[in-house]
Amino acid sequence: MTPLIKIRSERDQMSAIERRIADYVLDNAHLLRDYSSQQLASALGISQSSVVKFSQKLGFKGYPDLKFSIGEALARDGGGDADAPIAADATGGHAALADALWREKAAAGEETRLLNPDATIDAAVDALHGAQRIFVCGFGADGIAAREFALKLAMLGKLALHETDPLPMLAHLAGAGRDDVLVLFSEQGKHAALAQLARQFQLGGGRLLSVTRHTANPLRAQADVALVVSAHSAMLHVEPLLYRAALNHLLDVLFVLLFRRDDATQARFATQVERIAHLLDP
């Protein structure tokens, strides 16, 4: 695990001062080579010892080791320029560009995997597997991922109801109970209508599963099980591609784990595949 991924993965468990250091390091990683621990402390208005303790808490002997490790990681990823892997290959032909984009997607997928520990993934699988009904909702681009995930669940024989309009979903949730699960997709986790759906659903005692970015957001805080996606790029047209790739991989992991849960689920999937094949026969 690279130091920047480690910082992102542990940020939510850090103290307020540690989060300030973490955020500064993540936003200015390429500048750290020119910063001493005292200069970094001065920039943040904290003590030098706080910087040293932050480095040690991450498993380094001190700040110089942390700075060196971050520098090595940035060099491997393109010399410290977040745009370098793709931008450098932009004129190198289709194959070079495709390879660079693939590497960026793989990195986003790996970081997302590390940010969702096995216990969280298992909790999500347990909730989905044991649910009587699964309600799935998301708006805009999130709605596309929600629809595809609901279809995957249906292929496993789950009763999955998908909506992209909050009003019909609100009506459906009026009859939801303890044996049901609501899955809400929201990249930023701040949509007021989704928060209202979550509150309505939780009144019935059901379990709320959120899928958002790895940021502090209201929906993530409200969820019983919170899955997170990490994708970072300074290139505005690239970051959404990385997010979607990492999100799809996370959902595919859930699908495979659900499929492997028991023989009955695998049998239902085989039946669904056979039915679809017959439907598509000319």
Short mmCIF file of N, CA and C in Angstrom, two decimals, residues 46-111:
data_model
loop_
_atom_site.label_atom_id
_atom_site.label_comp_id
_atom_site.label_asym_id
_atom_site.label_seq_id
_atom_site.Cartn_x
_atom_site.Cartn_y
_atom_site.Cartn_z
N ILE A 46 0.72 24.30 13.29
CA ILE A 46 0.76 23.28 14.34
C ILE A 46 2.21 23.08 14.78
N SER A 47 2.41 22.22 15.77
CA SER A 47 3.76 21.97 16.25
C SER A 47 4.50 20.98 15.36
N GLN A 48 5.81 21.08 15.36
CA GLN A 48 6.64 20.15 14.60
C GLN A 48 6.46 18.73 15.11
N SER A 49 6.27 18.57 16.40
CA SER A 49 6.11 17.24 16.97
C SER A 49 4.84 16.56 16.44
N SER A 50 3.81 17.35 16.10
CA SER A 50 2.59 16.77 15.55
C SER A 50 2.86 16.13 14.20
N VAL A 51 3.72 16.76 13.41
CA VAL A 51 4.09 16.21 12.10
C VAL A 51 4.87 14.92 12.28
N VAL A 52 5.79 14.92 13.23
CA VAL A 52 6.60 13.72 13.49
C VAL A 52 5.72 12.57 13.98
N LYS A 53 4.81 12.86 14.92
CA LYS A 53 3.92 11.82 15.44
C LYS A 53 2.99 11.29 14.34
N PHE A 54 2.55 12.17 13.46
CA PHE A 54 1.70 11.76 12.33
C PHE A 54 2.46 10.75 11.47
N SER A 55 3.70 11.05 11.17
CA SER A 55 4.53 10.15 10.35
C SER A 55 4.73 8.80 11.03
N GLN A 56 5.00 8.83 12.32
CA GLN A 56 5.23 7.60 13.07
C GLN A 56 3.96 6.76 13.18
N LYS A 57 2.83 7.42 13.30
CA LYS A 57 1.56 6.69 13.39
C LYS A 57 1.28 5.92 12.11
N LEU A 58 1.81 6.41 10.99
CA LEU A 58 1.63 5.73 9.71
C LEU A 58 2.64 4.60 9.50
N GLY A 59 3.56 4.43 10.47
CA GLY A 59 4.52 3.34 10.40
C GLY A 59 5.90 3.74 9.93
N PHE A 60 6.18 5.05 9.85
CA PHE A 60 7.49 5.52 9.42
C PHE A 60 8.31 5.97 10.63
N LYS A 61 9.64 5.95 10.48
CA LYS A 61 10.51 6.35 11.60
C LYS A 61 10.33 7.83 11.92
N GLY A 62 10.04 8.60 10.91
CA GLY A 62 9.87 10.03 11.09
C GLY A 62 9.41 10.68 9.80
N TYR A 63 9.34 12.00 9.80
CA TYR A 63 8.87 12.71 8.63
C TYR A 63 9.76 12.50 7.40
N PRO A 64 11.10 12.50 7.52
CA PRO A 64 11.94 12.28 6.33
C PRO A 64 11.61 10.96 5.61
N ASP A 65 11.34 9.90 6.39
CA ASP A 65 11.01 8.62 5.77
C ASP A 65 9.66 8.69 5.05
N LEU A 66 8.70 9.38 5.66
CA LEU A 66 7.40 9.54 5.02
C LEU A 66 7.55 10.34 3.73
N LYS A 67 8.31 11.41 3.78
CA LYS A 67 8.50 12.26 2.61
C LYS A 67 9.20 11.48 1.49
N PHE A 68 10.20 10.70 1.85
CA PHE A 68 10.92 9.91 0.84
C PHE A 68 10.01 8.87 0.21
N SER A 69 9.19 8.20 1.03
CA SER A 69 8.29 7.17 0.51
C SER A 69 7.25 7.76 -0.43
N ILE A 70 6.72 8.94 -0.08
CA ILE A 70 5.76 9.60 -0.96
C ILE A 70 6.43 10.01 -2.25
N GLY A 71 7.64 10.52 -2.17
CA GLY A 71 8.37 10.90 -3.38
C GLY A 71 8.60 9.72 -4.31
N GLU A 72 8.95 8.56 -3.74
CA GLU A 72 9.14 7.35 -4.56
C GLU A 72 7.84 6.94 -5.23
N ALA A 73 6.74 6.99 -4.48
CA ALA A 73 5.44 6.60 -5.04
C ALA A 73 5.04 7.53 -6.18
N LEU A 74 5.27 8.84 -6.01
CA LEU A 74 4.93 9.79 -7.05
C LEU A 74 5.80 9.59 -8.29
N ALA A 75 7.06 9.26 -8.06
CA ALA A 75 7.96 9.02 -9.20
C ALA A 75 7.50 7.81 -10.01
N ARG A 76 7.06 6.76 -9.32
CA ARG A 76 6.57 5.58 -10.04
C ARG A 76 5.31 5.89 -10.84
N ASP A 77 4.50 6.86 -10.32
CA ASP A 77 3.24 7.18 -10.96
C ASP A 77 3.31 8.35 -11.92
N GLY A 78 4.54 8.82 -12.18
CA GLY A 78 4.64 9.87 -13.18
C GLY A 78 5.33 11.13 -12.70
N GLY A 79 6.28 10.98 -11.82
CA GLY A 79 7.08 12.14 -11.43
C GLY A 79 6.38 13.14 -10.56
N GLY A 80 5.32 12.73 -9.89
CA GLY A 80 4.66 13.66 -8.99
C GLY A 80 3.59 14.48 -9.64
N ASP A 81 3.34 14.29 -10.92
CA ASP A 81 2.30 15.01 -11.62
C ASP A 81 1.10 14.11 -11.77
N ALA A 82 -0.01 14.48 -11.16
CA ALA A 82 -1.19 13.62 -11.18
C ALA A 82 -1.70 13.38 -12.59
N ASP A 83 -1.39 14.31 -13.53
CA ASP A 83 -1.86 14.15 -14.90
C ASP A 83 -0.88 13.38 -15.76
N ALA A 84 0.34 13.15 -15.25
CA ALA A 84 1.42 12.65 -16.10
C ALA A 84 1.13 11.33 -16.78
N PRO A 85 0.61 10.30 -16.10
CA PRO A 85 0.44 9.01 -16.75
C PRO A 85 -0.39 9.08 -18.02
N ILE A 86 -1.46 9.86 -18.01
CA ILE A 86 -2.30 9.96 -19.20
C ILE A 86 -1.83 11.08 -20.11
N ALA A 87 -1.51 12.25 -19.52
CA ALA A 87 -1.11 13.39 -20.34
C ALA A 87 0.15 13.10 -21.14
N ALA A 88 1.09 12.37 -20.53
CA ALA A 88 2.35 12.09 -21.22
C ALA A 88 2.14 11.18 -22.41
N ASP A 89 1.10 10.35 -22.36
CA ASP A 89 0.85 9.41 -23.44
C ASP A 89 -0.22 9.89 -24.41
N ALA A 90 -0.67 11.14 -24.21
CA ALA A 90 -1.78 11.63 -25.02
C ALA A 90 -1.44 11.69 -26.50
N THR A 91 -0.16 11.89 -26.82
CA THR A 91 0.25 11.95 -28.22
C THR A 91 1.07 10.73 -28.62
N GLY A 92 1.04 9.69 -27.79
CA GLY A 92 1.86 8.53 -28.07
C GLY A 92 1.13 7.41 -28.76
N GLY A 93 -0.02 7.71 -29.33
CA GLY A 93 -0.78 6.68 -30.02
C GLY A 93 -1.87 6.10 -29.15
N HIS A 94 -2.81 5.41 -29.81
CA HIS A 94 -3.96 4.86 -29.10
C HIS A 94 -3.55 3.82 -28.07
N ALA A 95 -2.59 2.99 -28.42
CA ALA A 95 -2.19 1.91 -27.51
C ALA A 95 -1.59 2.48 -26.22
N ALA A 96 -0.75 3.51 -26.35
CA ALA A 96 -0.12 4.10 -25.17
C ALA A 96 -1.16 4.79 -24.29
N LEU A 97 -2.09 5.48 -24.91
CA LEU A 97 -3.13 6.15 -24.15
C LEU A 97 -4.03 5.14 -23.44
N ALA A 98 -4.41 4.08 -24.16
CA ALA A 98 -5.26 3.05 -23.57
C ALA A 98 -4.56 2.38 -22.39
N ASP A 99 -3.27 2.13 -22.53
CA ASP A 99 -2.52 1.50 -21.44
C ASP A 99 -2.44 2.41 -20.23
N ALA A 100 -2.21 3.71 -20.46
CA ALA A 100 -2.13 4.67 -19.35
C ALA A 100 -3.47 4.77 -18.63
N LEU A 101 -4.56 4.82 -19.39
CA LEU A 101 -5.88 4.90 -18.78
C LEU A 101 -6.20 3.64 -17.99
N TRP A 102 -5.78 2.50 -18.53
CA TRP A 102 -6.00 1.24 -17.82
C TRP A 102 -5.27 1.23 -16.48
N ARG A 103 -4.04 1.74 -16.47
CA ARG A 103 -3.27 1.79 -15.22
C ARG A 103 -3.94 2.70 -14.20
N GLU A 104 -4.47 3.82 -14.66
CA GLU A 104 -5.16 4.74 -13.76
C GLU A 104 -6.43 4.09 -13.19
N LYS A 105 -7.17 3.37 -14.02
CA LYS A 105 -8.37 2.68 -13.54
C LYS A 105 -8.01 1.60 -12.53
N ALA A 106 -6.94 0.87 -12.83
CA ALA A 106 -6.51 -0.19 -11.91
C ALA A 106 -6.10 0.38 -10.56
N ALA A 107 -5.43 1.54 -10.58
CA ALA A 107 -5.01 2.17 -9.33
C ALA A 107 -6.22 2.62 -8.52
N ALA A 108 -7.23 3.17 -9.20
CA ALA A 108 -8.45 3.58 -8.50
C ALA A 108 -9.17 2.37 -7.91
N GLY A 109 -9.19 1.28 -8.66
CA GLY A 109 -9.82 0.06 -8.16
C GLY A 109 -9.10 -0.50 -6.95
N GLU A 110 -7.77 -0.48 -6.98
CA GLU A 110 -6.99 -0.99 -5.86
C GLU A 110 -7.18 -0.13 -4.61
N GLU A 111 -7.20 1.19 -4.80
CA GLU A 111 -7.40 2.07 -3.66
C GLU A 111 -8.79 1.88 -3.07
#
